[in-house]
Amino acid sequence: MTDPILSLKDAALSLNGNAGRIDILHGITLDVRPKETLALVGPSGSGKSSLLMLMGGLERATSGTISALGRDLTALDEDALARFRRDHMGVVFQSFHLIPTMTALENVATPLELAGDRNAFARAADELANVGLSHRAEHYPAQLSGGEQQRVALARAAAPRPDILLADEPTGNLDETNGAAIMDLLLDLRDQYGSTLVLVTHATDLANRCDRVIRLRDGRIAETPAQDAAE
Ligand SMILES: Nc1ncnc2c1ncn2[C@@H]1O[C@H](COP(=O)(O)OP(=O)(O)O)[C@@H](O)[C@H]1O
Ligand SMILES: [Mg+2]
């Protein structure tokens, strides 16, 4: 059995809000194997996004441990965690999160430049070609459709060849046709680069294209047979 690429042991997340402490995730124990594609499903508010943020080192667990590629994320300081994310994680969000003042090409090139890639713009152009958007390289996000913006966001996330791709309802703002096209692309990028993929989705058909489905309920993993996939 190969070592898991992601391993959570009894991970919990609580946040301190105005109304006091809110417990968001409880006792999450979960291993993800290298190159596995995992779907996270569950009702709105069940903790899917929070769990994805823990896996990506974007939120810190309140207790328990989270390791990625054998590194204990809970032991890293902020700088080390930021470097780890840069070197190993790609994240895609429902609302694209492109920088509005940058062209498509600049959006993809910027993280490569920050990582010290001297050929960032040439690489970014290749990545845009890979998602079929060469003809939109000089366009700004506001000049692109939702499906095109998400393709730019996928190119940006995949460009540094992350070991782990995390996608939080990447098709949630798209119609069915564009959503299916984004899912095809996400699975293509996974295959091309051998990434592990964790996908949050509400769509049963998309969840069923993953190797395994985990259902959350009230911040815990629910024991559910895999065929009963999504909401
Ligand atoms: N920053 C926050 N402050 C307070 N509560 C939060 C915060 N983020 C998430 N929550 C709460 O945590 C729960 C899980 O949220 P989330 O992970 O976004 O669920 P999902 O992605 O499944 O819809 C919800 O009840 C939500 O209101
Ligand atoms: Mg969410």
Short mmCIF file of C-alpha atoms and ligand atoms in Angstrom, two decimals:
data_model
loop_
_atom_site.label_atom_id
_atom_site.label_comp_id
_atom_site.label_asym_id
_atom_site.label_seq_id
_atom_site.Cartn_x
_atom_site.Cartn_y
_atom_site.Cartn_z
CA MET A 1 0.00 0.00 0.00
CA THR A 2 1.46 3.35 -0.98
CA ASP A 3 1.60 6.13 1.60
CA PRO A 4 -1.31 8.55 1.43
CA ILE A 5 -0.61 11.92 -0.21
CA LEU A 6 -3.04 13.55 2.21
CA SER A 7 -3.73 12.24 5.66
CA LEU A 8 -6.06 13.75 8.23
CA LYS A 9 -6.24 12.29 11.71
CA ASP A 10 -9.02 13.40 14.01
CA ALA A 11 -8.86 16.89 12.51
CA ALA A 12 -11.18 19.52 13.94
CA LEU A 13 -11.81 23.14 13.04
CA SER A 14 -13.40 25.75 15.29
CA LEU A 15 -13.56 29.45 14.61
CA ASN A 16 -14.09 32.27 17.05
CA GLY A 17 -16.84 34.53 15.78
CA ASN A 18 -18.76 37.41 17.37
CA ALA A 19 -21.24 34.95 18.78
CA GLY A 20 -18.46 32.88 20.36
CA ARG A 21 -16.81 29.69 19.25
CA ILE A 22 -18.27 27.85 16.28
CA ASP A 23 -17.33 24.22 15.79
CA ILE A 24 -17.16 23.58 12.06
CA LEU A 25 -15.42 20.21 11.59
CA HIS A 26 -15.13 17.33 14.04
CA GLY A 27 -13.04 14.14 14.10
CA ILE A 28 -12.17 14.07 10.41
CA THR A 29 -9.98 11.04 9.71
CA LEU A 30 -9.30 10.47 6.05
CA ASP A 31 -6.48 9.30 3.78
CA VAL A 32 -6.24 10.25 0.13
CA ARG A 33 -4.02 8.10 -2.07
CA PRO A 34 -1.64 9.57 -4.66
CA LYS A 35 -3.45 10.22 -7.96
CA GLU A 36 -6.81 9.43 -6.43
CA THR A 37 -9.79 11.61 -7.39
CA LEU A 38 -12.00 12.21 -4.39
CA ALA A 39 -15.39 13.92 -4.40
CA LEU A 40 -16.63 15.73 -1.27
CA VAL A 41 -20.39 16.03 -1.19
CA GLY A 42 -22.98 17.04 1.39
CA PRO A 43 -25.57 19.69 2.14
CA SER A 44 -24.74 23.37 2.13
CA GLY A 45 -23.05 24.28 5.41
CA SER A 46 -21.86 20.73 6.08
CA GLY A 47 -18.20 21.81 6.03
CA LYS A 48 -17.02 20.86 2.53
CA SER A 49 -15.22 24.14 1.82
CA SER A 50 -13.74 24.21 5.31
CA LEU A 51 -12.37 20.70 4.87
CA LEU A 52 -10.87 21.62 1.51
CA MET A 53 -9.21 24.66 3.11
CA LEU A 54 -7.72 22.44 5.83
CA MET A 55 -6.37 20.04 3.19
CA GLY A 56 -4.82 22.94 1.29
CA GLY A 57 -3.19 24.52 4.34
CA LEU A 58 -5.40 27.60 3.89
CA GLU A 59 -7.00 27.04 7.29
CA ARG A 60 -5.25 25.60 10.31
CA ALA A 61 -6.77 22.71 12.21
CA THR A 62 -7.78 23.51 15.78
CA SER A 63 -6.77 19.98 16.77
CA GLY A 64 -5.70 16.76 15.14
CA THR A 65 -3.10 16.41 12.42
CA ILE A 66 -3.02 16.98 8.68
CA SER A 67 -0.15 15.82 6.57
CA ALA A 68 0.43 16.29 2.90
CA LEU A 69 3.22 14.53 0.97
CA GLY A 70 4.48 13.29 4.33
CA ARG A 71 4.82 16.80 5.81
CA ASP A 72 2.88 17.69 8.94
CA LEU A 73 1.10 20.92 7.92
CA THR A 74 0.16 21.69 11.51
CA ALA A 75 3.88 22.01 12.35
CA LEU A 76 4.73 24.55 9.61
CA ASP A 77 4.91 28.28 10.30
CA GLU A 78 3.08 30.72 8.00
CA ASP A 79 6.02 31.20 5.61
CA ALA A 80 6.76 27.51 5.31
CA LEU A 81 3.07 26.80 4.79
CA ALA A 82 2.86 29.45 2.04
CA ARG A 83 5.86 27.90 0.28
CA PHE A 84 4.38 24.45 0.65
CA ARG A 85 1.12 25.62 -0.92
CA ARG A 86 2.99 27.33 -3.74
CA ASP A 87 5.09 24.24 -4.48
CA HIS A 88 2.48 21.52 -4.10
CA MET A 89 -1.12 22.78 -4.15
CA GLY A 90 -3.38 24.19 -6.84
CA VAL A 91 -6.77 25.59 -5.85
CA VAL A 92 -9.81 26.44 -7.98
CA PHE A 93 -12.89 28.21 -6.60
CA GLN A 94 -16.51 28.47 -7.66
CA SER A 95 -16.20 32.20 -8.32
CA PHE A 96 -12.94 31.93 -10.30
CA HIS A 97 -10.97 34.47 -8.17
CA LEU A 98 -9.05 35.93 -11.11
CA ILE A 99 -7.33 39.27 -10.64
CA PRO A 100 -9.57 41.73 -12.53
CA THR A 101 -6.80 44.18 -13.44
CA MET A 102 -4.69 41.47 -15.12
CA THR A 103 -5.16 39.84 -18.51
CA ALA A 104 -5.75 36.11 -18.78
CA LEU A 105 -2.06 35.64 -19.61
CA GLU A 106 -0.91 37.76 -16.66
CA ASN A 107 -3.24 35.87 -14.30
CA VAL A 108 -1.60 32.58 -15.28
CA ALA A 109 1.97 33.95 -15.46
CA THR A 110 2.01 35.79 -12.14
CA PRO A 111 2.18 32.77 -9.80
CA LEU A 112 4.90 31.26 -12.03
CA GLU A 113 6.89 34.50 -11.85
CA LEU A 114 6.48 34.63 -8.07
CA ALA A 115 7.83 31.08 -7.94
CA GLY A 116 10.93 32.30 -9.81
CA ASP A 117 10.15 30.91 -13.26
CA ARG A 118 12.11 32.98 -15.82
CA ASN A 119 9.93 31.72 -18.63
CA ALA A 120 6.69 32.50 -16.83
CA PHE A 121 4.99 34.22 -19.77
CA ALA A 122 5.94 31.58 -22.34
CA ARG A 123 4.81 28.85 -19.95
CA ALA A 124 1.57 30.72 -19.23
CA ALA A 125 0.88 31.00 -22.97
CA ASP A 126 1.29 27.21 -23.27
CA GLU A 127 -1.05 26.67 -20.35
CA LEU A 128 -3.70 28.88 -21.93
CA ALA A 129 -3.32 26.96 -25.19
CA ASN A 130 -3.79 23.75 -23.22
CA VAL A 131 -7.22 24.95 -22.05
CA GLY A 132 -8.11 26.23 -25.53
CA LEU A 133 -7.83 29.93 -24.73
CA SER A 134 -4.86 31.22 -26.74
CA HIS A 135 -7.17 33.66 -28.53
CA ARG A 136 -8.21 35.19 -25.18
CA ALA A 137 -4.72 35.70 -23.70
CA GLU A 138 -4.90 39.50 -23.79
CA HIS A 139 -8.47 39.71 -22.51
CA TYR A 140 -9.38 40.81 -18.99
CA PRO A 141 -11.63 38.62 -16.81
CA ALA A 142 -14.62 40.95 -17.32
CA GLN A 143 -14.32 40.38 -21.07
CA LEU A 144 -14.57 36.59 -20.66
CA SER A 145 -17.56 34.31 -20.12
CA GLY A 146 -17.84 32.35 -16.86
CA GLY A 147 -16.67 29.17 -18.55
CA GLU A 148 -13.68 30.99 -20.05
CA GLN A 149 -12.79 32.58 -16.70
CA GLN A 150 -12.84 29.17 -15.06
CA ARG A 151 -10.59 27.79 -17.80
CA VAL A 152 -8.11 30.59 -17.03
CA ALA A 153 -8.36 29.73 -13.33
CA LEU A 154 -7.69 26.05 -14.16
CA ALA A 155 -4.67 27.00 -16.28
CA ARG A 156 -3.37 29.14 -13.40
CA ALA A 157 -3.86 26.36 -10.85
CA ALA A 158 -2.31 23.67 -13.08
CA ALA A 159 0.63 25.72 -14.42
CA PRO A 160 2.95 25.06 -11.46
CA ARG A 161 2.18 21.29 -11.78
CA PRO A 162 0.76 20.88 -8.29
CA ASP A 163 0.82 17.45 -6.70
CA ILE A 164 -2.64 18.14 -5.29
CA LEU A 165 -5.46 19.99 -7.05
CA LEU A 166 -8.30 21.20 -4.84
CA ALA A 167 -11.48 22.40 -6.53
CA ASP A 168 -14.38 23.93 -4.58
CA GLU A 169 -17.57 23.63 -6.67
CA PRO A 170 -15.66 24.66 -9.81
CA THR A 171 -18.77 24.21 -11.95
CA GLY A 172 -21.17 25.81 -9.47
CA ASN A 173 -21.49 29.12 -11.36
CA LEU A 174 -21.71 27.53 -14.80
CA ASP A 175 -24.53 26.05 -16.86
CA GLU A 176 -24.57 22.32 -17.45
CA THR A 177 -22.69 22.40 -20.76
CA ASN A 178 -19.92 24.67 -19.52
CA GLY A 179 -19.80 22.78 -16.22
CA ALA A 180 -19.28 19.47 -18.01
CA ALA A 181 -16.55 21.06 -20.17
CA ILE A 182 -14.73 22.33 -17.05
CA MET A 183 -15.01 18.89 -15.44
CA ASP A 184 -13.56 17.28 -18.59
CA LEU A 185 -10.68 19.74 -18.49
CA LEU A 186 -10.05 19.19 -14.78
CA LEU A 187 -9.85 15.43 -15.32
CA ASP A 188 -7.61 15.98 -18.38
CA LEU A 189 -5.21 18.13 -16.35
CA ARG A 190 -5.20 15.50 -13.61
CA ASP A 191 -4.29 12.84 -16.17
CA GLN A 192 -1.66 14.96 -17.93
CA TYR A 193 0.14 15.96 -14.73
CA GLY A 194 -0.65 12.99 -12.49
CA SER A 195 -2.22 15.21 -9.85
CA THR A 196 -4.33 14.05 -6.96
CA LEU A 197 -7.72 15.77 -7.19
CA VAL A 198 -10.16 16.65 -4.42
CA LEU A 199 -13.40 18.02 -5.81
CA VAL A 200 -16.29 19.57 -3.89
CA THR A 201 -19.47 19.29 -5.92
CA HIS A 202 -23.25 19.25 -5.67
CA ALA A 203 -23.62 17.47 -8.98
CA THR A 204 -24.18 13.72 -8.68
CA ASP A 205 -22.98 13.06 -12.22
CA LEU A 206 -19.68 14.86 -11.53
CA ALA A 207 -19.19 13.11 -8.17
CA ASN A 208 -19.77 9.79 -9.91
CA ARG A 209 -16.85 10.50 -12.24
CA CYS A 210 -14.51 10.43 -9.20
CA ASP A 211 -12.82 7.34 -7.74
CA ARG A 212 -14.43 7.78 -4.33
CA VAL A 213 -17.17 9.90 -2.79
CA ILE A 214 -17.07 11.17 0.81
CA ARG A 215 -20.22 12.71 2.23
CA LEU A 216 -20.13 15.31 4.99
CA ARG A 217 -22.96 16.05 7.36
CA ASP A 218 -22.79 18.63 10.17
CA GLY A 219 -19.01 18.78 9.97
CA ARG A 220 -18.47 15.03 10.16
CA ILE A 221 -17.90 12.29 7.63
CA ALA A 222 -21.21 10.48 7.16
CA GLU A 223 -21.19 6.75 6.64
CA THR A 224 -22.85 6.46 3.26
CA PRO A 225 -22.51 3.95 0.47
CA ALA A 226 -20.63 5.39 -2.49
CA GLN A 227 -23.46 4.95 -4.98
CA ASP A 228 -25.59 7.43 -3.00
CA ALA A 229 -23.28 10.15 -4.24
CA ALA A 230 -24.38 13.76 -4.04
CA GLU A 231 -27.24 15.98 -2.94
N1 LIG B 1 -15.36 32.23 8.73
C1 LIG B 1 -16.43 31.64 9.29
N2 LIG B 1 -16.96 32.12 10.43
C2 LIG B 1 -18.02 31.52 11.00
N3 LIG B 1 -18.62 30.42 10.52
C3 LIG B 1 -18.13 29.89 9.40
C4 LIG B 1 -17.01 30.46 8.71
N4 LIG B 1 -16.76 29.70 7.63
C5 LIG B 1 -17.67 28.72 7.64
N5 LIG B 1 -18.51 28.83 8.69
C6 LIG B 1 -19.60 27.91 9.04
O1 LIG B 1 -19.11 26.60 8.99
C7 LIG B 1 -20.05 25.71 8.43
C8 LIG B 1 -19.44 24.99 7.25
O2 LIG B 1 -19.22 25.93 6.19
P1 LIG B 1 -18.60 25.52 4.80
O3 LIG B 1 -17.34 24.78 5.03
O4 LIG B 1 -18.54 26.73 3.97
O5 LIG B 1 -19.71 24.50 4.26
P2 LIG B 1 -20.05 24.03 2.77
O6 LIG B 1 -18.88 24.35 1.90
O7 LIG B 1 -20.32 22.57 2.92
O8 LIG B 1 -21.27 24.77 2.37
C9 LIG B 1 -21.28 26.55 8.11
O9 LIG B 1 -22.19 26.42 9.16
C10 LIG B 1 -20.72 27.95 8.02
O10 LIG B 1 -21.71 28.88 8.36
MG MG B 2 -18.74 25.52 0.24
#
